Coordinates of N, CA and C in Angstrom, one line a residue:
Chain A
K308 N 93.0 162.9 44.6 CA 92.0 162.4 43.6 C 91.0 163.5 43.3
A309 N 90.8 163.8 42.0 CA 89.9 164.9 41.6 C 88.5 164.6 42.1
G310 N 87.8 165.7 42.4 CA 86.4 165.5 42.9 C 85.4 165.4 41.8
V311 N 84.1 165.5 42.1 CA 83.1 165.5 41.1 C 83.1 166.8 40.4
T312 N 83.0 166.7 39.1 CA 83.0 168.0 38.3 C 81.7 168.0 37.5
Q313 N 81.2 169.3 37.4 CA 80.0 169.5 36.6 C 80.2 170.6 35.6
T314 N 79.7 170.4 34.5 CA 79.7 171.5 33.4 C 78.4 171.6 32.7
P315 N 78.0 172.9 32.3 CA 78.7 174.1 32.7 C 78.3 174.5 34.2
R316 N 79.0 175.5 34.7 CA 78.6 175.9 36.1 C 77.4 176.8 36.1
Y317 N 77.3 177.6 35.0 CA 76.2 178.5 34.9 C 75.6 178.4 33.5
L318 N 74.3 178.6 33.4 CA 73.6 178.5 32.2 C 72.4 179.3 32.2
I319 N 72.2 180.1 31.1 CA 70.9 180.8 30.9 C 70.2 180.4 29.7
K320 N 69.0 180.0 29.8 CA 68.2 179.5 28.7 C 66.9 180.2 28.7
T321 N 66.1 180.1 27.6 CA 64.8 180.7 27.5 C 63.8 179.5 27.5
R322 N 62.5 179.9 27.9 CA 61.5 178.9 27.9 C 61.3 178.2 26.6
G323 N 61.1 176.9 26.6 CA 60.9 176.1 25.4 C 62.2 175.5 24.9
Q324 N 63.3 176.0 25.3 CA 64.6 175.4 24.9 C 64.9 174.1 25.7
Q325 N 65.9 173.4 25.3 CA 66.3 172.3 26.0 C 67.8 172.5 26.5
V326 N 68.2 171.7 27.5 CA 69.5 171.9 28.0 C 70.1 170.5 28.4
T327 N 71.4 170.4 28.3 CA 72.1 169.2 28.7 C 73.1 169.6 29.7
L328 N 73.1 168.9 30.9 CA 74.1 169.1 31.9 C 75.0 167.9 32.0
S329 N 76.3 168.1 32.4 CA 77.2 167.0 32.4 C 77.8 166.8 33.8
C330 N 78.1 165.6 34.2 CA 78.6 165.3 35.5 C 79.7 164.2 35.3
S331 N 80.9 164.5 35.8 CA 82.0 163.5 35.8 C 82.3 163.1 37.2
P332 N 82.0 161.8 37.5 CA 82.2 161.4 38.9 C 83.6 161.2 39.3
I333 N 83.9 161.0 40.6 CA 85.2 160.7 41.1 C 85.6 159.4 40.4
S334 N 86.9 159.3 40.0 CA 87.4 158.1 39.4 C 87.2 156.9 40.2
G335 N 86.6 155.9 39.6 CA 86.3 154.6 40.3 C 84.8 154.6 40.8
H336 N 84.2 155.7 40.9 CA 82.8 155.7 41.3 C 81.9 155.3 40.2
R337 N 80.9 154.4 40.4 CA 80.1 153.9 39.4 C 78.6 154.4 39.5
S338 N 78.3 155.0 40.6 CA 77.0 155.5 40.8 C 76.9 157.0 40.7
V339 N 76.0 157.6 40.0 CA 75.8 159.0 39.9 C 74.3 159.3 40.1
S340 N 74.1 160.2 41.0 CA 72.7 160.7 41.3 C 72.6 162.2 41.0
W341 N 71.4 162.6 40.6 CA 71.1 164.0 40.3 C 70.1 164.5 41.2
Y342 N 70.2 165.8 41.6 CA 69.3 166.5 42.5 C 69.0 167.9 42.0
Q343 N 67.8 168.4 42.3 CA 67.4 169.7 42.0 C 67.2 170.5 43.3
Q344 N 67.8 171.7 43.4 CA 67.6 172.5 44.5 C 67.0 173.8 44.1
T345 N 65.8 174.1 44.6 CA 65.1 175.4 44.3 C 64.9 176.1 45.7
P346 N 64.7 177.5 45.6 CA 64.6 178.2 46.9 C 63.4 177.7 47.7
G347 N 63.6 177.5 49.0 CA 62.6 177.0 49.8 C 62.4 175.5 49.8
Q348 N 63.0 174.8 48.9 CA 62.9 173.4 48.9 C 64.2 172.7 49.2
G349 N 64.1 171.5 49.7 CA 65.3 170.7 49.9 C 65.8 170.2 48.6
L350 N 66.9 169.4 48.7 CA 67.4 168.7 47.5 C 66.3 167.7 47.1
Q351 N 65.8 167.9 45.9 CA 64.9 166.9 45.3 C 65.6 165.9 44.4
F352 N 65.3 164.7 44.7 CA 66.0 163.6 43.9 C 65.4 163.5 42.5
L353 N 66.3 163.5 41.5 CA 65.9 163.3 40.2 C 66.0 161.9 39.7
F354 N 67.2 161.4 39.7 CA 67.5 160.0 39.3 C 68.8 159.5 39.7
E355 N 69.0 158.2 39.7 CA 70.3 157.6 40.1 C 70.7 156.6 39.0
Y356 N 71.9 156.6 38.6 CA 72.4 155.7 37.6 C 73.6 154.9 38.2
F357 N 73.6 153.6 37.8 CA 74.7 152.7 38.3 C 75.0 151.8 37.1
S358 N 76.3 151.8 36.7 CA 76.7 151.0 35.6 C 75.8 151.1 34.4
E359 N 75.5 152.4 34.0 CA 74.7 152.7 32.8 C 73.2 152.4 32.9
T360 N 72.8 152.0 34.1 CA 71.4 151.6 34.3 C 70.7 152.6 35.3
Q361 N 69.5 153.0 35.0 CA 68.8 153.9 35.9 C 68.3 153.0 37.0
R362 N 68.7 153.3 38.3 CA 68.3 152.5 39.4 C 67.1 153.0 40.1
N363 N 66.9 154.3 40.1 CA 65.8 154.9 40.8 C 65.5 156.2 40.1
K364 N 64.2 156.6 40.2 CA 63.8 157.9 39.6 C 62.9 158.6 40.6
G365 N 63.0 159.9 40.6 CA 62.2 160.8 41.5 C 60.9 161.2 40.8
N366 N 60.1 162.0 41.4 CA 58.8 162.4 40.9 C 58.9 163.7 40.0
F367 N 59.6 163.6 38.9 CA 59.7 164.7 38.0 C 59.1 164.3 36.7
P368 N 58.6 165.3 35.9 CA 58.0 165.0 34.6 C 59.0 164.4 33.7
G369 N 58.4 163.8 32.6 CA 59.2 163.1 31.6 C 60.2 164.0 30.8
R370 N 60.0 165.4 31.0 CA 60.9 166.3 30.4 C 62.3 166.2 30.9
F371 N 62.4 165.6 32.1 CA 63.7 165.4 32.7 C 64.2 164.0 32.4
S372 N 65.3 163.8 31.8 CA 65.9 162.5 31.5 C 67.4 162.5 31.8
G373 N 67.9 161.4 31.8 CA 69.4 161.3 32.0 C 69.9 160.0 31.4
R374 N 71.2 159.9 31.5 CA 71.9 158.7 31.0 C 73.3 158.7 31.6
Q375 N 73.8 157.5 31.6 CA 75.2 157.3 32.1 C 76.0 156.5 31.1
F376 N 77.2 156.9 30.9 CA 78.1 156.3 29.9 C 78.9 155.2 30.5
S377 N 79.6 154.5 29.6 CA 80.4 153.4 30.1 C 81.6 153.8 31.0
N378 N 82.0 155.1 30.9 CA 83.1 155.6 31.8 C 82.5 156.3 33.0
S379 N 81.2 156.0 33.3 CA 80.4 156.5 34.5 C 80.1 158.0 34.4
R380 N 80.5 158.7 33.4 CA 80.1 160.1 33.3 C 78.6 160.1 33.0
S381 N 77.9 161.1 33.5 CA 76.5 161.1 33.3 C 76.0 162.5 32.7
E382 N 74.9 162.4 32.0 CA 74.3 163.7 31.5 C 72.9 163.7 31.9
M383 N 72.4 164.9 32.1 CA 71.0 165.1 32.4 C 70.4 166.1 31.4
N384 N 69.3 165.8 30.9 CA 68.7 166.6 29.9 C 67.3 167.1 30.3
V385 N 67.0 168.3 30.1 CA 65.7 168.9 30.3 C 65.2 169.5 29.0
S386 N 64.0 169.0 28.6 CA 63.5 169.5 27.3 C 62.3 170.5 27.6
T387 N 62.0 171.3 26.7 CA 60.9 172.2 26.8 C 61.0 173.0 28.2
L388 N 62.0 173.7 28.3 CA 62.3 174.3 29.6 C 61.1 175.3 30.1
E389 N 60.8 175.2 31.4 CA 59.8 176.1 32.0 C 60.5 177.0 33.0
L390 N 59.9 178.1 33.3 CA 60.5 179.0 34.3 C 60.8 178.3 35.6
G391 N 59.9 177.4 36.0 CA 60.1 176.7 37.2 C 61.3 175.7 37.3
D392 N 61.9 175.6 36.1 CA 63.1 174.7 36.1 C 64.4 175.4 36.5
S393 N 64.2 176.7 36.7 CA 65.4 177.5 37.2 C 65.8 176.9 38.6
A394 N 67.0 176.5 38.7 CA 67.4 175.8 40.0 C 68.9 175.6 39.9
L395 N 69.4 175.1 41.0 CA 70.8 174.5 41.1 C 70.6 173.0 40.9
Y396 N 71.3 172.5 40.0 CA 71.3 171.0 39.7 C 72.7 170.5 40.2
L397 N 72.5 169.5 41.2 CA 73.7 168.9 41.7 C 73.8 167.5 41.3
C398 N 75.0 167.0 41.1 CA 75.2 165.6 40.9 C 76.1 165.1 42.0
A399 N 75.9 163.8 42.3 CA 76.7 163.2 43.4 C 77.2 161.8 42.9
S400 N 78.4 161.4 43.3 CA 78.8 160.1 42.9 C 79.2 159.3 44.2
S401 N 79.1 158.0 44.0 CA 79.6 157.1 45.1 C 80.1 155.8 44.6
L402 N 80.8 155.1 45.4 CA 81.3 153.8 45.0 C 80.2 152.8 44.8
L403 N 79.3 152.9 45.8 CA 78.1 152.0 45.9 C 78.5 150.5 46.0
I404 N 79.6 150.3 46.7 CA 79.9 148.9 47.0 C 79.0 148.5 48.1
L405 N 78.7 149.4 49.0 CA 77.7 149.2 50.0 C 76.6 150.3 49.8
D406 N 75.4 150.0 50.1 CA 74.3 151.0 49.9 C 74.4 152.2 50.9
T407 N 75.3 152.0 51.9 CA 75.5 153.1 52.9 C 76.7 154.0 52.4
D408 N 77.2 153.7 51.3 CA 78.4 154.5 50.9 C 78.0 156.0 50.7
T409 N 79.0 156.8 51.1 CA 78.8 158.3 51.1 C 78.7 158.8 49.7
Q410 N 77.8 159.8 49.5 CA 77.7 160.4 48.2 C 78.6 161.7 48.2
Y411 N 79.4 161.9 47.2 CA 80.2 163.1 47.1 C 79.6 164.0 46.0
F412 N 79.4 165.2 46.4 CA 78.7 166.2 45.5 C 79.6 167.0 44.7
G413 N 79.2 167.4 43.5 CA 79.8 168.3 42.7 C 79.4 169.7 43.0
P414 N 80.0 170.7 42.4 CA 79.7 172.1 42.7 C 78.3 172.6 42.2
G415 N 77.7 171.8 41.3 CA 76.4 172.2 40.8 C 76.5 173.0 39.5
T416 N 75.3 173.0 38.8 CA 75.1 173.8 37.6 C 73.9 174.7 38.0
R417 N 74.1 176.0 37.9 CA 73.0 177.0 38.1 C 72.4 177.3 36.8
L418 N 71.1 176.8 36.7 CA 70.3 177.0 35.5 C 69.3 178.1 35.7
T419 N 69.3 179.1 34.8 CA 68.3 180.2 34.9 C 67.5 180.1 33.6
V420 N 66.2 180.0 33.7 CA 65.3 180.0 32.6 C 64.5 181.3 32.5
L421 N 64.7 182.0 31.4 CA 64.0 183.3 31.2 C 62.8 183.2 30.3
Chain B
I79 N 55.3 160.1 59.6 CA 56.0 161.1 58.8 C 56.4 160.5 57.5
L80 N 55.9 161.2 56.4 CA 56.2 160.8 55.1 C 57.5 161.4 54.5
N81 N 57.8 162.6 55.0 CA 59.0 163.3 54.5 C 60.0 163.4 55.6
V82 N 61.2 163.9 55.2 CA 62.2 164.1 56.1 C 62.1 165.6 56.6
E83 N 62.0 165.8 57.8 CA 61.8 167.1 58.4 C 62.9 167.5 59.3
Q84 N 63.4 168.8 59.2 CA 64.4 169.2 60.1 C 64.0 170.5 60.8
S85 N 64.5 170.5 62.1 CA 64.2 171.7 62.9 C 65.4 172.0 63.8
P86 N 65.6 173.3 64.1 CA 64.8 174.4 63.5 C 65.2 174.7 62.1
Q87 N 64.5 175.6 61.4 CA 64.8 176.0 60.1 C 66.2 176.8 60.0
S88 N 66.3 177.7 61.0 CA 67.6 178.4 61.2 C 67.9 178.7 62.6
L89 N 69.1 179.0 62.9 CA 69.6 179.1 64.2 C 70.8 180.1 64.3
H90 N 70.7 181.0 65.2 CA 71.9 181.9 65.4 C 72.4 181.7 66.8
V91 N 73.7 181.4 66.9 CA 74.3 181.2 68.2 C 75.6 182.0 68.3
Q92 N 76.1 182.2 69.5 CA 77.3 182.9 69.7 C 78.5 181.9 69.7
E93 N 79.6 182.4 69.3 CA 80.8 181.5 69.3 C 81.0 180.9 70.7
G94 N 81.3 179.6 70.8 CA 81.4 179.0 72.0 C 80.2 178.2 72.5
D95 N 79.0 178.6 72.0 CA 77.8 177.9 72.4 C 77.8 176.5 71.8
S96 N 77.1 175.6 72.5 CA 76.8 174.3 72.0 C 75.4 174.3 71.5
T97 N 75.2 173.6 70.4 CA 73.8 173.6 69.8 C 73.5 172.2 69.3
N98 N 72.2 172.0 69.0 CA 71.8 170.8 68.4 C 70.6 171.0 67.5
F99 N 70.5 170.1 66.5 CA 69.3 170.2 65.6 C 68.7 168.8 65.5
T100 N 67.5 168.8 65.0 CA 66.7 167.5 64.9 C 66.4 167.2 63.4
C101 N 66.5 165.9 63.1 CA 66.0 165.4 61.8 C 65.0 164.3 62.1
S102 N 63.8 164.4 61.6 CA 62.8 163.4 61.7 C 62.6 162.7 60.3
F103 N 62.5 161.4 60.4 CA 62.4 160.6 59.1 C 61.4 159.5 59.3
P104 N 60.9 158.9 58.2 CA 60.0 157.7 58.3 C 60.7 156.6 58.9
S105 N 60.2 156.0 60.0 CA 60.8 154.9 60.7 C 60.6 153.6 60.0
S106 N 59.5 153.5 59.2 CA 59.2 152.2 58.6 C 60.1 152.1 57.3
N107 N 60.6 150.9 57.0 CA 61.4 150.7 55.9 C 62.7 151.6 55.9
F108 N 63.2 151.8 57.1 CA 64.4 152.7 57.2 C 65.6 151.8 56.8
Y109 N 66.6 152.5 56.1 CA 67.8 151.8 55.8 C 69.0 152.6 56.3
A110 N 69.1 153.9 56.0 CA 70.3 154.7 56.5 C 69.9 156.1 56.6
L111 N 70.7 156.8 57.4 CA 70.5 158.3 57.7 C 71.8 159.0 57.4
H112 N 71.8 160.0 56.6 CA 73.1 160.7 56.3 C 72.9 162.1 56.8
W113 N 74.1 162.7 57.2 CA 74.2 164.1 57.6 C 75.2 164.7 56.7
Y114 N 74.9 165.9 56.2 CA 75.8 166.7 55.3 C 75.9 168.1 55.9
R115 N 77.0 168.7 55.6 CA 77.2 170.2 55.9 C 77.4 170.8 54.5
W116 N 76.7 172.0 54.3 CA 76.7 172.7 53.1 C 77.0 174.1 53.3
E117 N 78.3 174.5 53.1 CA 78.7 175.9 53.2 C 78.4 176.6 52.0
T118 N 78.2 177.9 52.1 CA 77.8 178.8 51.0 C 79.0 178.7 49.9
A119 N 78.5 178.6 48.7 CA 79.4 178.5 47.5 C 80.3 177.3 47.5
K120 N 80.0 176.3 48.3 CA 80.7 175.0 48.2 C 79.7 173.9 48.0
S121 N 80.3 172.7 47.8 CA 79.4 171.5 47.6 C 79.1 170.9 49.0
P122 N 77.9 170.2 49.1 CA 77.6 169.5 50.3 C 78.7 168.5 50.7
E123 N 79.1 168.5 52.0 CA 80.1 167.6 52.4 C 79.6 166.6 53.4
A124 N 79.9 165.4 53.2 CA 79.3 164.3 54.0 C 79.9 164.4 55.5
L125 N 79.1 164.3 56.5 CA 79.5 164.2 57.8 C 79.4 162.8 58.4
F126 N 78.2 162.2 58.3 CA 78.0 160.9 58.9 C 77.0 160.1 58.1
V127 N 77.2 158.8 58.2 CA 76.2 157.8 57.7 C 75.9 156.9 58.9
M128 N 74.6 156.7 59.2 CA 74.3 155.9 60.3 C 73.2 154.9 59.9
T129 N 73.2 153.7 60.5 CA 72.2 152.7 60.1 C 71.5 152.1 61.3
L130 N 72.3 151.9 62.4 CA 71.7 151.1 63.5 C 71.1 152.0 64.6
N131 N 70.0 151.5 65.1 CA 69.3 152.1 66.2 C 70.3 152.3 67.4
G132 N 70.4 153.5 67.9 CA 71.3 153.8 69.0 C 72.7 154.2 68.5
D133 N 73.0 154.2 67.2 CA 74.2 154.6 66.6 C 74.6 156.0 67.1
E134 N 75.9 156.2 67.4 CA 76.4 157.5 67.7 C 77.7 157.6 66.9
K135 N 77.8 158.8 66.3 CA 79.1 159.1 65.5 C 79.6 160.4 65.9
K136 N 80.9 160.5 65.8 CA 81.6 161.8 66.3 C 82.7 162.1 65.3
K137 N 82.8 163.4 65.0 CA 83.9 163.9 64.2 C 84.3 165.3 64.7
G138 N 85.4 165.3 65.5 CA 85.8 166.5 66.2 C 84.7 167.0 67.2
R139 N 84.3 168.2 67.0 CA 83.3 168.8 67.9 C 81.8 168.4 67.5
I140 N 81.7 167.7 66.4 CA 80.3 167.4 65.9 C 80.0 165.9 66.2
S141 N 78.8 165.7 66.7 CA 78.4 164.3 66.9 C 76.9 164.1 66.5
A142 N 76.5 162.9 66.3 CA 75.2 162.6 65.9 C 74.7 161.3 66.5
T143 N 73.4 161.3 66.8 CA 72.8 160.1 67.3 C 71.6 159.7 66.5
L144 N 71.2 158.4 66.6 CA 70.2 157.9 65.7 C 69.2 157.0 66.5
N145 N 67.9 157.3 66.3 CA 66.8 156.5 66.9 C 65.9 156.0 65.7
T146 N 66.1 154.8 65.3 CA 65.4 154.3 64.1 C 64.0 153.9 64.5
K147 N 63.7 153.6 65.8 CA 62.4 153.1 66.2 C 61.4 154.3 66.2
E148 N 61.8 155.4 66.6 CA 61.0 156.6 66.6 C 61.2 157.5 65.4
G149 N 62.2 157.3 64.7 CA 62.5 158.1 63.5 C 63.1 159.4 63.7
Y150 N 64.1 159.5 64.4 CA 64.8 160.8 64.6 C 66.3 160.7 64.8
S151 N 67.0 161.8 64.4 CA 68.4 161.9 64.6 C 68.7 163.3 65.1
Y152 N 69.7 163.3 66.0 CA 70.1 164.6 66.5 C 71.6 164.9 66.1
L153 N 71.9 166.1 65.7 CA 73.2 166.5 65.4 C 73.6 167.5 66.5
Y154 N 74.8 167.3 67.1 CA 75.3 168.2 68.1 C 76.5 168.9 67.7
I155 N 76.7 170.1 68.0 CA 78.0 170.8 67.8 C 78.4 171.4 69.1
K156 N 79.5 171.0 69.6 CA 80.0 171.5 70.9 C 81.0 172.7 70.6
G157 N 80.7 173.8 71.4 CA 81.6 174.9 71.3 C 81.7 175.5 69.9
S158 N 80.5 175.9 69.4 CA 80.4 176.4 68.0 C 81.5 177.4 67.6
Q159 N 82.0 177.4 66.4 CA 82.9 178.3 65.9 C 82.3 178.9 64.6
P160 N 82.8 180.2 64.3 CA 82.2 180.8 63.1 C 82.4 179.9 61.8
E161 N 83.4 179.1 61.7 CA 83.6 178.3 60.6 C 82.5 177.1 60.5
D162 N 81.8 176.9 61.6 CA 80.7 176.0 61.6 C 79.4 176.5 60.9
S163 N 79.4 177.8 60.6 CA 78.3 178.4 59.9 C 78.1 177.7 58.6
A164 N 76.9 177.1 58.4 CA 76.6 176.4 57.2 C 75.1 175.9 57.3
T165 N 74.6 175.3 56.2 CA 73.4 174.6 56.3 C 73.7 173.1 56.5
Y166 N 73.0 172.5 57.5 CA 73.2 171.1 57.9 C 72.0 170.4 57.3
L167 N 72.2 169.4 56.5 CA 71.2 168.6 55.8 C 71.2 167.2 56.3
C168 N 70.0 166.6 56.5 CA 70.0 165.2 56.8 C 69.2 164.6 55.6
A169 N 69.5 163.3 55.4 CA 68.8 162.6 54.3 C 68.6 161.2 54.7
S170 N 67.4 160.7 54.4 CA 67.1 159.3 54.8 C 66.9 158.4 53.6
R171 N 67.5 157.2 53.7 CA 67.3 156.3 52.6 C 66.5 155.1 53.2
G172 N 65.4 154.8 52.4 CA 64.5 153.7 52.8 C 65.1 152.4 52.2
S173 N 64.4 151.3 52.5 CA 64.9 150.0 51.9 C 63.9 149.6 50.8
G174 N 64.4 149.4 49.7 CA 63.7 148.8 48.6 C 62.8 149.7 47.8
G175 N 62.7 149.4 46.5 CA 61.8 150.1 45.6 C 61.9 151.6 45.6
S176 N 60.8 152.3 45.6 CA 60.9 153.8 45.5 C 61.3 154.4 46.8
N177 N 61.3 153.6 47.9 CA 61.8 154.2 49.2 C 63.3 154.3 49.2
Y178 N 64.0 153.6 48.2 CA 65.4 153.5 48.3 C 66.1 154.8 48.1
K179 N 65.5 155.7 47.4 CA 66.2 157.0 47.0 C 66.5 157.8 48.3
L180 N 67.5 158.6 48.2 CA 67.9 159.5 49.3 C 67.0 160.7 49.4
T181 N 66.2 160.8 50.5 CA 65.3 161.9 50.6 C 65.9 162.9 51.6
F182 N 66.1 164.1 51.1 CA 66.7 165.2 52.0 C 65.6 166.0 52.7
G183 N 66.0 166.5 53.9 CA 65.2 167.5 54.5 C 65.6 168.9 54.0
K184 N 64.9 169.9 54.4 CA 65.2 171.3 53.9 C 66.4 171.9 54.6
G185 N 66.9 171.3 55.6 CA 68.1 171.8 56.2 C 67.9 172.7 57.4
T186 N 68.9 172.9 58.2 CA 69.0 173.8 59.3 C 70.2 174.8 59.0
L187 N 69.9 176.1 58.9 CA 70.9 177.0 58.6 C 71.5 177.6 59.9
L188 N 72.7 177.2 60.2 CA 73.4 177.7 61.4 C 74.3 178.9 61.1
T189 N 74.1 179.9 61.9 CA 75.0 181.1 61.8 C 75.7 181.2 63.2
V190 N 77.0 181.2 63.2 CA 77.7 181.4 64.5 C 78.4 182.7 64.5
N191 N 77.9 183.6 65.4 CA 78.5 184.9 65.5 C 79.7 185.0 66.4
P192 N 80.8 185.7 65.9 CA 82.0 185.7 66.6 C 81.9 186.6 67.9

């Protein structure tokens, strides 16, 4: 079974631009979560989607948004990029039949904002 | 404890040594505790999910225990091997509302010298 895929893997943008990141979950998984990893910080939770509905949201500004499609693929958008948005963005999928279900992570998208 | 905290931040051991790390998490509204291993240039890989006080899980040379009353979990590696070198992350999920999201610690970076 194919794992979680994320595109693109690397991205360079300039301040003020916007960016869209994509995540394709493992087949059959209906939950997708997004995380931001910056140097010195742990994985910071951005949001979680299940069956096209946002189930939970982390403490990030409104410039960060996401959505999930009917095929469970998810996109994350960051508008008006700031230097501090440079990070590794990871998505994770799970079956979410049980709330203890394991999350499976993708390889991440490395975003650099210049 | 409001956040998930891990100690030590980093650890260097010799091949064959046994080692352990600590994860502290909020004991109120606790739902589940996850452990992940994150090797350089790879995706985080799930090790264990634990929910019950006193839970013990084992996977090969790696084991984990859980104390939900006092809010801590230990991860043990017996007879460390160079391939165990990775960052070990724990994440706590609370029950309900904004506590429900998976909150990660900053990780313990383990280096096993041959």
